[in-house]
Tab-separated table of C-alpha atoms and ligand atoms in Angstrom:
chain	number	residue	atom	x	y	z
A	1	MET	CA	-12.468	24.313	28.087
A	2	SER	CA	-9.502	23.321	26.953
A	3	ILE	CA	-6.044	25.443	26.372
A	4	ILE	CA	-6.356	23.483	22.866
A	5	ARG	CA	-9.562	24.563	21.482
A	6	LYS	CA	-9.390	22.560	17.592
A	7	CYS	CA	-8.448	18.869	16.594
A	8	LEU	CA	-8.025	18.222	13.005
A	9	PHE	CA	-7.781	14.679	11.877
A	10	PRO	CA	-6.415	14.799	8.692
A	11	ALA	CA	-8.905	12.001	6.936
A	12	ALA	CA	-7.986	12.204	3.028
A	13	GLY	CA	-6.268	8.960	2.810
A	14	TYR	CA	-6.681	6.220	0.207
A	15	GLY	CA	-6.759	2.772	2.999
A	16	THR	CA	-4.703	0.856	0.363
A	17	ARG	CA	-4.152	-1.677	2.635
A	18	PHE	CA	-7.661	-1.808	3.291
A	19	LEU	CA	-9.086	-2.766	-0.519
A	20	PRO	CA	-11.478	-3.604	-1.708
A	21	VAL	CA	-13.361	-2.325	1.658
A	22	THR	CA	-12.423	1.172	0.864
A	23	LYS	CA	-12.846	1.428	-2.702
A	24	SER	CA	-16.142	3.555	-1.827
A	25	MET	CA	-15.279	3.847	1.739
A	26	PRO	CA	-13.334	5.650	4.561
A	27	LYS	CA	-10.584	4.181	5.733
A	28	GLU	CA	-11.411	6.027	9.082
A	29	MET	CA	-15.053	4.440	9.051
A	30	LEU	CA	-14.143	0.930	9.430
A	31	PRO	CA	-14.834	-0.527	12.983
A	32	LEU	CA	-13.491	-1.814	15.905
A	33	VAL	CA	-16.404	-3.497	16.124
A	34	ASN	CA	-18.952	-1.758	16.372
A	35	LYS	CA	-17.678	1.938	16.305
A	36	PRO	CA	-15.208	3.555	13.552
A	37	LEU	CA	-11.858	4.707	14.042
A	38	ILE	CA	-12.892	8.368	13.528
A	39	GLN	CA	-14.919	8.194	16.950
A	40	TYR	CA	-12.636	7.037	18.497
A	41	GLY	CA	-9.999	10.014	17.744
A	42	VAL	CA	-13.068	12.298	18.170
A	43	GLU	CA	-14.202	10.683	22.048
A	44	GLU	CA	-10.069	11.130	22.765
A	45	ALA	CA	-10.306	14.710	21.546
A	46	MET	CA	-13.537	15.282	23.743
A	47	ALA	CA	-11.944	13.841	26.788
A	48	ALA	CA	-9.162	16.634	26.279
A	49	GLY	CA	-11.501	19.161	26.285
A	50	ILE	CA	-11.586	20.028	22.877
A	51	THR	CA	-14.940	20.492	21.083
A	52	ASP	CA	-14.205	21.711	17.379
A	53	MET	CA	-13.659	18.950	15.299
A	54	ALA	CA	-11.673	19.813	11.726
A	55	LEU	CA	-11.560	16.890	9.371
A	56	VAL	CA	-9.384	16.959	6.123
A	57	THR	CA	-11.306	14.942	3.413
A	58	GLY	CA	-11.339	13.835	-0.068
A	59	ARG	CA	-13.347	12.949	-2.651
A	60	GLY	CA	-15.298	9.146	-1.608
A	61	LYS	CA	-15.595	10.480	2.362
A	62	ARG	CA	-18.856	12.233	2.468
A	63	ALA	CA	-20.070	8.817	5.443
A	64	LEU	CA	-17.492	10.595	7.447
A	65	GLU	CA	-19.738	13.426	7.410
A	66	ASP	CA	-22.981	11.545	7.102
A	67	HIS	CA	-21.766	10.142	10.524
A	68	PHE	CA	-21.592	13.350	12.532
A	69	ASP	CA	-25.007	14.086	11.843
A	70	ILE	CA	-29.025	12.766	12.579
A	71	SER	CA	-30.151	10.501	10.363
A	72	TYR	CA	-33.478	11.573	10.781
A	73	GLU	CA	-35.759	8.419	9.476
A	74	LEU	CA	-33.083	6.212	11.167
A	75	GLU	CA	-34.070	7.850	14.785
A	76	HIS	CA	-37.784	8.082	13.891
A	77	GLN	CA	-37.958	3.943	13.522
A	78	ILE	CA	-36.105	3.228	16.955
A	79	ALA	CA	-37.047	5.779	18.578
A	80	GLY	CA	-38.752	3.910	21.547
A	81	THR	CA	-37.078	0.750	21.383
A	82	ALA	CA	-34.060	-0.251	23.296
A	83	LYS	CA	-32.195	0.313	20.135
A	84	GLU	CA	-32.605	3.695	20.833
A	85	ALA	CA	-29.594	3.263	23.364
A	86	ALA	CA	-26.864	2.323	21.003
A	87	LEU	CA	-27.059	5.726	18.988
A	88	THR	CA	-26.736	7.844	22.830
A	89	GLU	CA	-23.019	7.924	22.728
A	90	ILE	CA	-22.814	9.509	18.079
A	91	ARG	CA	-26.065	11.636	20.060
A	92	HIS	CA	-23.757	13.434	22.982
A	93	ILE	CA	-20.993	14.114	20.399
A	94	ILE	CA	-22.840	15.866	17.546
A	95	ASP	CA	-24.281	17.843	20.508
A	96	VAL	CA	-21.497	18.728	21.914
A	97	CYS	CA	-18.957	19.168	19.271
A	98	THR	CA	-18.581	21.763	15.909
A	99	PHE	CA	-17.433	19.710	13.041
A	100	SER	CA	-15.798	21.221	9.961
A	101	TYR	CA	-14.621	19.735	6.734
A	102	THR	CA	-11.996	20.965	3.758
A	103	ARG	CA	-11.414	18.637	0.718
A	104	GLN	CA	-8.074	17.811	0.028
A	105	ILE	CA	-7.481	17.598	-3.505
A	106	GLU	CA	-4.638	16.011	-3.955
A	107	MET	CA	-2.909	13.832	-1.860
A	108	LYS	CA	0.959	15.700	-1.244
A	109	GLY	CA	1.357	13.858	2.452
A	110	LEU	CA	0.476	14.651	5.791
A	111	GLY	CA	2.307	17.666	6.192
A	112	HIS	CA	0.233	18.446	2.668
A	113	ALA	CA	-2.654	17.383	4.213
A	114	ILE	CA	-2.274	19.227	7.531
A	115	LEU	CA	-1.338	22.816	5.762
A	116	THR	CA	-4.808	22.156	3.823
A	117	GLY	CA	-6.318	22.339	7.362
A	118	GLU	CA	-4.945	26.202	7.673
A	119	THR	CA	-8.617	27.486	6.980
A	120	LEU	CA	-10.050	25.761	9.556
A	121	VAL	CA	-7.649	25.776	12.253
A	122	GLY	CA	-6.717	29.365	12.140
A	123	ASP	CA	-3.883	30.731	14.182
A	124	HIS	CA	-4.331	28.353	17.250
A	125	PRO	CA	-2.298	25.562	18.590
A	126	PHE	CA	-4.081	22.662	17.342
A	127	ALA	CA	-4.447	18.494	18.096
A	128	VAL	CA	-3.568	16.303	15.286
A	129	VAL	CA	-4.876	12.933	15.447
A	130	LEU	CA	-4.653	10.160	13.043
A	131	ALA	CA	-7.672	7.731	13.719
A	132	ASP	CA	-5.589	4.598	12.017
A	133	ASP	CA	-3.350	5.317	15.418
A	134	TYR	CA	-6.026	4.005	17.770
A	135	CYS	CA	-4.415	4.138	21.283
A	136	VAL	CA	-6.025	2.832	24.832
A	137	THR	CA	-5.468	3.989	28.149
A	138	GLU	CA	-5.495	3.356	31.543
A	139	ASP	CA	-6.243	5.983	32.613
A	140	ALA	CA	-5.932	9.908	30.646
A	141	GLY	CA	-6.207	9.646	27.287
A	142	VAL	CA	-2.983	10.446	24.983
A	143	LEU	CA	-4.320	13.931	23.840
A	144	SER	CA	-5.710	15.120	27.637
A	145	GLN	CA	-1.802	14.133	28.717
A	146	MET	CA	-0.402	15.901	25.926
A	147	VAL	CA	-2.477	18.737	26.282
A	148	ALA	CA	-1.104	19.264	30.087
A	149	LEU	CA	2.425	19.172	28.924
A	150	TYR	CA	1.561	21.977	26.522
A	151	GLU	CA	-0.387	23.582	29.274
A	152	LYS	CA	3.415	23.863	31.143
A	153	HIS	CA	5.717	23.782	27.630
A	154	GLN	CA	3.476	25.543	25.377
A	155	CYS	CA	5.646	23.847	22.206
A	156	SER	CA	5.014	21.431	19.470
A	157	ILE	CA	4.761	18.103	21.380
A	158	VAL	CA	4.620	14.264	19.216
A	159	ALA	CA	3.562	11.326	20.857
A	160	ILE	CA	5.889	8.447	20.642
A	161	GLU	CA	7.229	5.210	21.451
A	162	GLU	CA	9.336	2.157	21.206
A	163	VAL	CA	9.912	0.268	17.801
A	164	SER	CA	11.906	-2.096	16.823
A	165	ALA	CA	14.771	-1.569	14.462
A	166	ASP	CA	13.354	-3.522	11.428
A	167	GLU	CA	10.021	-1.015	11.584
A	168	THR	CA	12.047	2.315	12.214
A	169	HIS	CA	11.383	3.008	8.170
A	170	LYS	CA	7.790	2.962	9.037
A	171	TYR	CA	7.461	5.883	11.074
A	172	GLY	CA	9.232	9.811	11.876
A	173	VAL	CA	11.973	9.169	14.016
A	174	ILE	CA	13.395	10.973	16.875
A	175	ALA	CA	16.946	12.040	18.802
A	176	GLY	CA	16.448	14.366	21.850
A	177	ASP	CA	17.676	15.059	25.538
A	178	ARG	CA	16.136	13.429	28.003
A	179	GLU	CA	13.945	16.336	30.044
A	180	ALA	CA	11.943	14.007	32.243
A	181	ASP	CA	11.344	10.190	32.298
A	182	ASP	CA	9.317	10.421	30.069
A	183	LEU	CA	9.812	13.684	27.720
A	184	TYR	CA	12.636	14.345	25.247
A	185	ARG	CA	13.568	18.371	23.650
A	186	VAL	CA	13.767	17.277	19.939
A	187	ARG	CA	17.443	17.286	18.677
A	188	ASP	CA	16.685	15.814	15.590
A	189	MET	CA	13.897	14.073	13.610
A	190	VAL	CA	13.991	11.715	10.621
A	191	GLU	CA	10.896	10.379	8.537
A	192	LYS	CA	10.993	6.543	7.705
A	193	PRO	CA	14.207	5.995	7.640
A	194	ASP	CA	16.578	2.512	7.463
A	195	PRO	CA	17.544	0.907	10.759
A	196	GLU	CA	21.534	2.072	9.993
A	197	SER	CA	20.202	5.777	9.346
A	198	ALA	CA	18.032	5.934	12.791
A	199	PRO	CA	18.939	8.111	14.866
A	200	SER	CA	17.319	6.319	17.448
A	201	ASN	CA	14.488	3.549	18.340
A	202	LEU	CA	11.906	6.416	19.022
A	203	ALA	CA	9.200	6.567	16.301
A	204	ILE	CA	6.084	9.390	16.207
A	205	ILE	CA	2.304	7.921	16.578
A	206	GLY	CA	-0.327	9.791	15.572
A	207	ARG	CA	-0.648	12.446	18.130
A	208	TYR	CA	0.481	15.610	17.334
A	209	ILE	CA	0.368	18.935	18.979
A	210	LEU	CA	1.452	22.166	16.572
A	211	THR	CA	1.809	25.939	17.057
A	212	PRO	CA	0.101	27.805	13.965
A	213	ASP	CA	3.333	28.765	12.777
A	214	ILE	CA	3.615	25.253	11.924
A	215	PHE	CA	1.744	26.343	8.760
A	216	THR	CA	4.308	29.423	7.167
A	217	ILE	CA	7.117	26.717	8.318
A	218	LEU	CA	4.658	24.177	6.019
A	219	ARG	CA	4.556	26.309	2.959
A	220	ASP	CA	8.499	27.117	3.007
A	221	THR	CA	8.723	23.097	3.298
A	222	PRO	CA	10.365	21.285	0.454
A	223	PRO	CA	9.230	17.708	-0.914
A	224	GLY	CA	11.097	15.012	1.235
A	225	ARG	CA	10.461	11.283	1.510
A	226	ASN	CA	8.497	9.836	-0.390
A	227	GLY	CA	8.207	12.797	-2.818
A	228	GLU	CA	5.642	14.102	-0.151
A	229	LEU	CA	5.212	16.898	1.924
A	230	GLN	CA	6.880	15.641	5.665
A	231	ILE	CA	4.716	17.098	9.230
A	232	THR	CA	7.483	15.649	10.274
A	233	ASP	CA	10.424	17.615	8.020
A	234	ALA	CA	8.311	20.646	9.069
A	235	LEU	CA	8.566	19.840	12.611
A	236	MET	CA	12.628	20.076	12.062
A	237	SER	CA	12.433	22.913	11.590
A	238	GLN	CA	10.550	24.346	14.992
A	239	ALA	CA	12.969	21.176	16.952
A	240	ARG	CA	16.195	23.708	15.701
A	241	GLU	CA	15.069	26.158	17.638
A	242	GLY	CA	14.497	24.055	20.714
A	243	ARG	CA	10.582	23.830	20.024
A	244	VAL	CA	9.948	20.535	19.764
A	245	LEU	CA	9.405	18.042	22.428
A	246	ALA	CA	8.181	13.941	22.241
A	247	TYR	CA	6.344	12.339	25.069
A	248	ARG	CA	6.850	8.621	25.796
A	249	PHE	CA	2.917	8.152	26.558
A	250	ARG	CA	0.892	5.797	28.440
A	251	GLY	CA	-0.879	3.595	27.431
A	252	ARG	CA	-0.962	1.254	24.065
A	253	ARG	CA	-0.859	1.506	20.586
A	254	PHE	CA	-2.533	-0.199	17.446
A	255	ASP	CA	-1.524	0.165	14.321
A	256	CYS	CA	-4.701	0.309	12.523
A	257	GLY	CA	-3.822	1.052	9.366
A	258	SER	CA	-1.878	-2.345	8.880
A	259	VAL	CA	-4.552	-5.838	8.613
A	260	GLU	CA	-2.912	-7.118	11.791
A	261	GLY	CA	-2.726	-4.163	14.170
A	262	PHE	CA	-6.234	-3.306	12.855
A	263	ILE	CA	-7.415	-7.540	14.079
A	264	GLU	CA	-5.553	-6.810	17.082
A	265	ALA	CA	-7.583	-3.767	18.174
A	266	THR	CA	-10.401	-5.137	17.238
A	267	ASN	CA	-10.416	-8.648	19.570
A	268	TYR	CA	-8.771	-6.117	22.248
A	269	ASN	CA	-12.355	-4.033	22.029
A	270	TYR	CA	-14.207	-7.249	22.003
A	271	GLN	CA	-12.856	-7.949	24.781
A	272	HIS	CA	-12.401	-5.057	27.149
A	273	VAL	CA	-14.599	-2.192	25.486
A	274	TYR	CA	-17.923	-3.758	23.607
A	275	GLY	CA	-18.252	-6.600	26.037
A	276	ALA	CA	-18.313	-4.202	29.003
A	277	VAL	CA	-21.034	-2.061	27.876
A	278	GLN	CA	-23.723	-4.500	26.195
B	1	LIG	C1	2.867	9.493	9.496
B	1	LIG	C2	3.766	9.914	9.408
B	1	LIG	C3	4.757	9.294	10.352
B	1	LIG	C4	4.124	9.285	11.935
B	1	LIG	C5	2.778	8.111	11.490
B	1	LIG	C6	2.417	8.014	12.246
B	1	LIG	O1	3.173	8.466	8.522
B	1	LIG	O2	4.078	10.535	8.401
B	1	LIG	O3	6.105	10.081	10.720
B	1	LIG	O4	5.725	8.289	12.180
B	1	LIG	O5	1.980	9.249	10.094
B	1	LIG	O6	1.701	6.756	12.585
B	1	LIG	P1	2.343	7.259	8.023
B	1	LIG	O7	1.765	6.328	8.560
B	1	LIG	O8	1.323	7.855	7.273
B	1	LIG	O9	2.891	7.212	7.141
């Protein structure tokens, strides 16, 4: 079992870039071929030894709960047929994991979504996965890589990758002192800076390990970029005390929150993942 027991999935966002499909369907249920984004995130957490999945949902997101539940009628219909095999993975997830849910009533930013999850997480270090950042790796998944680092360093960790200067405005961006090839001790972090004010080109992607004092910090953090409560600002309080690492992960990330990234990931999975298991 992992030293990190819970994974939090902020999943309350509207997914406006995919309207109209996200009008009544959660964006986390958008499929890469035949498997929804949220399931990839859950599988990555499982691979890191985590079995407690905590979802922060919102209005119109009930399909997420139904996905991680038994579908009696359907399963009865296809029992004993070849189609049954298509449900093997999801049945395994349901057998092994527990799922808990809470609703974010108002969308006030990622920091607010994470703070809403406090009731599910409690007083333990936890992982955060933003399911629209889909990551593929050759060996250990990104969360597995980060859990191994947490075991050693016992502080908050953000996953980072290099982006071009014209993309910093889409991400939290860090500056830090290099501790190892792929590891920085964070000195500064800014949410969605313009290229001129970006402290570097190292952008945070949607994988975090957070120590639970982040909740107290979030409660005291004023609204930041876009008037929203930003996890980046709360992490900066920990970074001032040298308690945040930024890790350049091994693997490739697709930004499935954008149409281009979503199509790239779909094509990638059709070639490399879906084809391989059919
Ligand atoms: C959020 C965070 C940002 C981070 C990004 C990763 O932004 O606020 O710091 O870089 O996720 O995907 P969002 O994409 O929700 O606007």
